[in-house]
Amino acid sequence: MSKTYWLVSSNGIPEPTKKDNQLFLGDVNARDVVPLKRSERYNYLYYVKNIDESILDNVVIKKHKLKNRIQALAMLPNGLKAALAYLMIYFISYFVMIYLKNELASIYIAFMAFISTMLISFTNYFKSDKIFGPTVTLLAGAIAAKYVAKGYLKTIEVNTIMQQYMGKENIGNLLTILSVMISFHGYIDDIITTYQHELYISKIK
């Protein structure tokens, strides 16, 4: 689906109308309408077509430069830094325990992944916040997993059906496939939402 992007100047909020298969924006200053081009190297940027793209090299922060990444990390709020540090220690400690073949560690981390996936996939509040959303869901998953996993371990001791189908040797596999299915559902939902917006724009009259 090819698209043309335009930079427009308006006297107010542009109101879209459609006539003869053309989209019009009311209150637009026609002389100031300029076609934009999407950068090939920085695909999140659009620039005026008649400008040399190389000028972006002087103003765009390179994602791959370690110095720039360190500077960006330094700008994070202290609370977010503490949360990220906690999560790094959390993951490293569980990695060590799983490497040492601690059966319970793999169960706890599987519950953590499942709960975090549920929160980020089905809660718009977390999905919309690109900075705090993922971190909060991981923290919530880590905390909740501690209690959920303990409840699970107590339940399978007395429930023979759960022992057969959701025992310690299989619960990790089950939670992993559920997490993947939830992620897939979120992916499909995002695709449908995107095309619903396209459909809405195409039907504006």
mmCIF file of C-alpha atoms in Angstrom:
data_model
loop_
_atom_site.group_PDB
_atom_site.id
_atom_site.type_symbol
_atom_site.label_atom_id
_atom_site.label_comp_id
_atom_site.label_asym_id
_atom_site.label_seq_id
_atom_site.Cartn_x
_atom_site.Cartn_y
_atom_site.Cartn_z
ATOM 1 C CA MET A 1 0.000 0.000 0.000
ATOM 2 C CA SER A 2 1.788 3.153 -1.228
ATOM 3 C CA LYS A 3 1.246 6.401 0.644
ATOM 4 C CA THR A 4 2.111 10.043 0.104
ATOM 5 C CA TYR A 5 2.758 12.184 3.163
ATOM 6 C CA TRP A 6 2.197 15.936 3.232
ATOM 7 C CA LEU A 7 3.235 18.763 5.516
ATOM 8 C CA VAL A 8 0.288 21.173 5.779
ATOM 9 C CA SER A 9 -0.316 24.505 7.457
ATOM 10 C CA SER A 10 -3.852 25.121 8.691
ATOM 11 C CA ASN A 11 -5.932 27.945 10.149
ATOM 12 C CA GLY A 12 -7.585 25.470 12.503
ATOM 13 C CA ILE A 13 -8.126 21.753 12.964
ATOM 14 C CA PRO A 14 -8.325 20.287 9.421
ATOM 15 C CA GLU A 15 -11.701 18.650 8.757
ATOM 16 C CA PRO A 16 -11.358 15.841 6.184
ATOM 17 C CA THR A 17 -13.941 15.516 3.404
ATOM 18 C CA LYS A 18 -13.966 13.298 0.351
ATOM 19 C CA LYS A 19 -15.112 14.051 -3.194
ATOM 20 C CA ASP A 20 -14.463 12.240 -6.477
ATOM 21 C CA ASN A 21 -12.162 9.799 -4.695
ATOM 22 C CA GLN A 22 -9.995 12.652 -3.394
ATOM 23 C CA LEU A 23 -9.423 13.596 0.211
ATOM 24 C CA PHE A 24 -9.726 17.275 1.137
ATOM 25 C CA LEU A 25 -8.724 19.003 4.347
ATOM 26 C CA GLY A 26 -10.686 22.130 5.220
ATOM 27 C CA ASP A 27 -8.961 25.348 6.388
ATOM 28 C CA VAL A 28 -5.616 24.275 4.906
ATOM 29 C CA ASN A 29 -3.314 26.976 3.546
ATOM 30 C CA ALA A 30 -2.830 25.535 0.064
ATOM 31 C CA ARG A 31 0.389 27.440 -0.662
ATOM 32 C CA ASP A 32 2.049 25.847 2.355
ATOM 33 C CA VAL A 33 1.260 22.236 1.432
ATOM 34 C CA VAL A 34 4.549 20.427 0.883
ATOM 35 C CA PRO A 35 5.077 16.750 -0.048
ATOM 36 C CA LEU A 36 7.212 14.781 2.385
ATOM 37 C CA LYS A 37 9.506 11.833 1.842
ATOM 38 C CA ARG A 38 10.197 9.054 4.311
ATOM 39 C CA SER A 39 13.855 8.652 5.181
ATOM 40 C CA GLU A 40 15.386 5.359 4.053
ATOM 41 C CA ARG A 41 17.995 5.319 6.822
ATOM 42 C CA TYR A 42 15.784 6.746 9.581
ATOM 43 C CA ASN A 43 12.385 5.269 8.759
ATOM 44 C CA TYR A 44 10.693 7.078 11.651
ATOM 45 C CA LEU A 45 11.454 10.489 10.077
ATOM 46 C CA TYR A 46 9.828 12.378 7.201
ATOM 47 C CA TYR A 47 11.477 15.330 5.476
ATOM 48 C CA VAL A 48 10.701 17.777 2.676
ATOM 49 C CA LYS A 49 11.445 16.074 -0.642
ATOM 50 C CA ASN A 50 13.787 18.698 -2.076
ATOM 51 C CA ILE A 51 16.122 18.556 0.943
ATOM 52 C CA ASP A 52 19.244 16.397 0.830
ATOM 53 C CA GLU A 53 18.722 13.480 3.221
ATOM 54 C CA SER A 54 22.359 13.619 4.307
ATOM 55 C CA ILE A 55 21.516 16.670 6.414
ATOM 56 C CA LEU A 56 19.741 14.314 8.816
ATOM 57 C CA ASP A 57 23.064 12.719 9.727
ATOM 58 C CA ASN A 58 24.008 15.853 11.647
ATOM 59 C CA VAL A 59 20.841 16.028 13.733
ATOM 60 C CA VAL A 60 19.715 12.431 14.231
ATOM 61 C CA ILE A 61 20.992 10.513 17.240
ATOM 62 C CA LYS A 62 22.406 7.196 16.096
ATOM 63 C CA LYS A 63 20.715 4.359 17.952
ATOM 64 C CA HIS A 64 23.723 2.085 17.640
ATOM 65 C CA LYS A 65 26.229 4.432 19.292
ATOM 66 C CA LEU A 66 27.028 3.267 22.818
ATOM 67 C CA LYS A 67 27.674 6.825 24.005
ATOM 68 C CA ASN A 68 24.218 7.956 22.898
ATOM 69 C CA ARG A 69 22.563 4.981 24.562
ATOM 70 C CA ILE A 70 24.366 5.700 27.835
ATOM 71 C CA GLN A 71 23.302 9.352 27.668
ATOM 72 C CA ALA A 72 19.705 8.287 27.056
ATOM 73 C CA LEU A 73 19.816 5.907 30.030
ATOM 74 C CA ALA A 74 21.117 8.730 32.223
ATOM 75 C CA MET A 75 17.975 10.720 31.402
ATOM 76 C CA LEU A 76 15.661 8.053 32.838
ATOM 77 C CA PRO A 77 13.781 8.871 36.069
ATOM 78 C CA ASN A 78 15.448 7.426 39.184
ATOM 79 C CA GLY A 79 12.446 5.207 39.892
ATOM 80 C CA LEU A 80 12.659 3.678 36.432
ATOM 81 C CA LYS A 81 16.411 3.137 36.798
ATOM 82 C CA ALA A 82 15.832 1.302 40.088
ATOM 83 C CA ALA A 83 13.114 -0.850 38.522
ATOM 84 C CA LEU A 84 15.325 -1.787 35.573
ATOM 85 C CA ALA A 85 18.226 -2.613 37.892
ATOM 86 C CA TYR A 86 15.945 -4.831 39.978
ATOM 87 C CA LEU A 87 14.706 -6.643 36.881
ATOM 88 C CA MET A 88 18.251 -7.216 35.623
ATOM 89 C CA ILE A 89 19.248 -8.755 38.968
ATOM 90 C CA TYR A 90 16.009 -10.754 38.965
ATOM 91 C CA PHE A 91 16.643 -12.225 35.515
ATOM 92 C CA ILE A 92 20.315 -12.940 36.185
ATOM 93 C CA SER A 93 19.551 -14.733 39.449
ATOM 94 C CA TYR A 94 16.858 -16.868 37.815
ATOM 95 C CA PHE A 95 19.132 -17.616 34.878
ATOM 96 C CA VAL A 96 21.739 -18.924 37.314
ATOM 97 C CA MET A 97 19.154 -21.014 39.172
ATOM 98 C CA ILE A 98 17.786 -22.481 35.950
ATOM 99 C CA TYR A 99 21.328 -23.207 34.781
ATOM 100 C CA LEU A 100 21.810 -25.090 38.054
ATOM 101 C CA LYS A 101 18.645 -27.053 37.171
ATOM 102 C CA ASN A 102 16.464 -25.626 39.910
ATOM 103 C CA GLU A 103 13.025 -26.949 38.964
ATOM 104 C CA LEU A 104 11.074 -24.335 40.919
ATOM 105 C CA ALA A 105 12.974 -21.434 39.349
ATOM 106 C CA SER A 106 11.756 -22.348 35.864
ATOM 107 C CA ILE A 107 8.176 -22.535 37.163
ATOM 108 C CA TYR A 108 8.370 -19.103 38.805
ATOM 109 C CA ILE A 109 9.856 -17.455 35.722
ATOM 110 C CA ALA A 110 7.241 -19.106 33.469
ATOM 111 C CA PHE A 111 4.433 -17.660 35.595
ATOM 112 C CA MET A 112 6.166 -14.284 35.547
ATOM 113 C CA ALA A 113 6.360 -14.307 31.734
ATOM 114 C CA PHE A 114 2.721 -15.383 31.414
ATOM 115 C CA ILE A 115 1.382 -12.711 33.789
ATOM 116 C CA SER A 116 3.479 -9.960 32.189
ATOM 117 C CA THR A 117 2.306 -10.979 28.723
ATOM 118 C CA MET A 118 -1.321 -10.900 29.885
ATOM 119 C CA LEU A 119 -0.937 -7.402 31.312
ATOM 120 C CA ILE A 120 0.846 -5.845 28.342
ATOM 121 C CA SER A 121 -1.477 -7.506 25.805
ATOM 122 C CA PHE A 122 -4.892 -6.880 27.364
ATOM 123 C CA THR A 123 -4.391 -3.598 29.235
ATOM 124 C CA ASN A 124 -4.361 -0.513 27.027
ATOM 125 C CA TYR A 125 -2.907 1.588 29.841
ATOM 126 C CA PHE A 126 0.331 -0.398 29.770
ATOM 127 C CA LYS A 127 0.395 -0.750 25.980
ATOM 128 C CA SER A 128 0.101 3.001 25.420
ATOM 129 C CA ASP A 129 2.939 3.922 27.797
ATOM 130 C CA LYS A 130 6.144 3.109 25.894
ATOM 131 C CA ILE A 131 8.441 4.086 28.773
ATOM 132 C CA PHE A 132 6.829 2.791 31.960
ATOM 133 C CA GLY A 133 4.345 0.249 30.542
ATOM 134 C CA PRO A 134 6.703 -2.678 29.801
ATOM 135 C CA THR A 135 8.721 -2.153 32.992
ATOM 136 C CA VAL A 136 5.640 -2.022 35.215
ATOM 137 C CA THR A 137 4.184 -5.171 33.657
ATOM 138 C CA LEU A 138 7.449 -7.051 34.209
ATOM 139 C CA LEU A 139 7.603 -5.898 37.837
ATOM 140 C CA ALA A 140 3.961 -6.820 38.384
ATOM 141 C CA GLY A 141 4.577 -10.192 36.762
ATOM 142 C CA ALA A 142 7.599 -10.846 38.981
ATOM 143 C CA ILE A 143 5.694 -9.971 42.161
ATOM 144 C CA ALA A 144 2.479 -11.773 41.234
ATOM 145 C CA ALA A 145 4.344 -14.880 40.045
ATOM 146 C CA LYS A 146 5.698 -15.415 43.558
ATOM 147 C CA TYR A 147 2.199 -15.830 44.983
ATOM 148 C CA VAL A 148 0.576 -17.524 41.985
ATOM 149 C CA ALA A 149 3.355 -20.110 41.733
ATOM 150 C CA LYS A 150 3.125 -20.861 45.462
ATOM 151 C CA GLY A 151 -0.620 -21.382 45.100
ATOM 152 C CA TYR A 152 -0.045 -23.637 42.106
ATOM 153 C CA LEU A 153 2.529 -25.766 43.955
ATOM 154 C CA LYS A 154 0.181 -26.248 46.910
ATOM 155 C CA THR A 155 -2.737 -27.124 44.634
ATOM 156 C CA ILE A 156 -0.969 -29.830 42.628
ATOM 157 C CA GLU A 157 -0.030 -31.598 45.857
ATOM 158 C CA VAL A 158 -3.694 -32.464 46.446
ATOM 159 C CA ASN A 159 -5.194 -32.315 42.954
ATOM 160 C CA THR A 160 -4.406 -35.472 40.985
ATOM 161 C CA ILE A 161 -5.925 -34.159 37.737
ATOM 162 C CA MET A 162 -3.626 -31.134 37.798
ATOM 163 C CA GLN A 163 -0.698 -33.412 38.567
ATOM 164 C CA GLN A 164 -1.479 -35.380 35.420
ATOM 165 C CA TYR A 165 -1.952 -32.515 32.955
ATOM 166 C CA MET A 166 -0.323 -29.506 34.638
ATOM 167 C CA GLY A 167 2.474 -31.073 36.667
ATOM 168 C CA LYS A 168 5.827 -29.467 37.348
ATOM 169 C CA GLU A 169 7.321 -31.085 34.257
ATOM 170 C CA ASN A 170 4.655 -29.601 31.953
ATOM 171 C CA ILE A 171 3.482 -26.286 33.424
ATOM 172 C CA GLY A 172 6.356 -24.358 31.834
ATOM 173 C CA ASN A 173 5.449 -25.661 28.369
ATOM 174 C CA LEU A 174 1.783 -24.801 28.920
ATOM 175 C CA LEU A 175 2.493 -21.253 30.091
ATOM 176 C CA THR A 176 4.911 -20.696 27.209
ATOM 177 C CA ILE A 177 2.397 -21.683 24.533
ATOM 178 C CA LEU A 178 -0.297 -19.573 26.224
ATOM 179 C CA SER A 179 2.053 -16.574 26.245
ATOM 180 C CA VAL A 180 2.809 -17.058 22.543
ATOM 181 C CA MET A 181 -0.916 -17.326 21.738
ATOM 182 C CA ILE A 182 -1.640 -14.126 23.686
ATOM 183 C CA SER A 183 1.160 -12.307 21.848
ATOM 184 C CA PHE A 184 -0.202 -13.584 18.531
ATOM 185 C CA HIS A 185 -3.685 -12.353 19.457
ATOM 186 C CA GLY A 186 -2.252 -8.906 20.233
ATOM 187 C CA TYR A 187 -0.418 -8.872 16.904
ATOM 188 C CA ILE A 188 -3.587 -9.743 14.969
ATOM 189 C CA ASP A 189 -5.562 -7.147 16.937
ATOM 190 C CA ASP A 190 -3.022 -4.435 16.043
ATOM 191 C CA ILE A 191 -3.201 -5.404 12.361
ATOM 192 C CA ILE A 192 -7.009 -5.240 12.341
ATOM 193 C CA THR A 193 -6.993 -1.882 14.155
ATOM 194 C CA THR A 194 -4.552 -0.437 11.619
ATOM 195 C CA TYR A 195 -6.670 -1.504 8.663
ATOM 196 C CA GLN A 196 -9.847 -0.319 10.383
ATOM 197 C CA HIS A 197 -8.298 3.152 10.483
ATOM 198 C CA GLU A 198 -7.439 2.876 6.785
ATOM 199 C CA LEU A 199 -11.012 1.779 6.046
ATOM 200 C CA TYR A 200 -12.432 4.677 8.047
ATOM 201 C CA ILE A 201 -10.303 7.214 6.178
ATOM 202 C CA SER A 202 -11.279 5.730 2.800
ATOM 203 C CA LYS A 203 -15.000 6.114 3.622
ATOM 204 C CA ILE A 204 -14.880 9.755 4.739
ATOM 205 C CA LYS A 205 -17.341 11.808 2.700
#
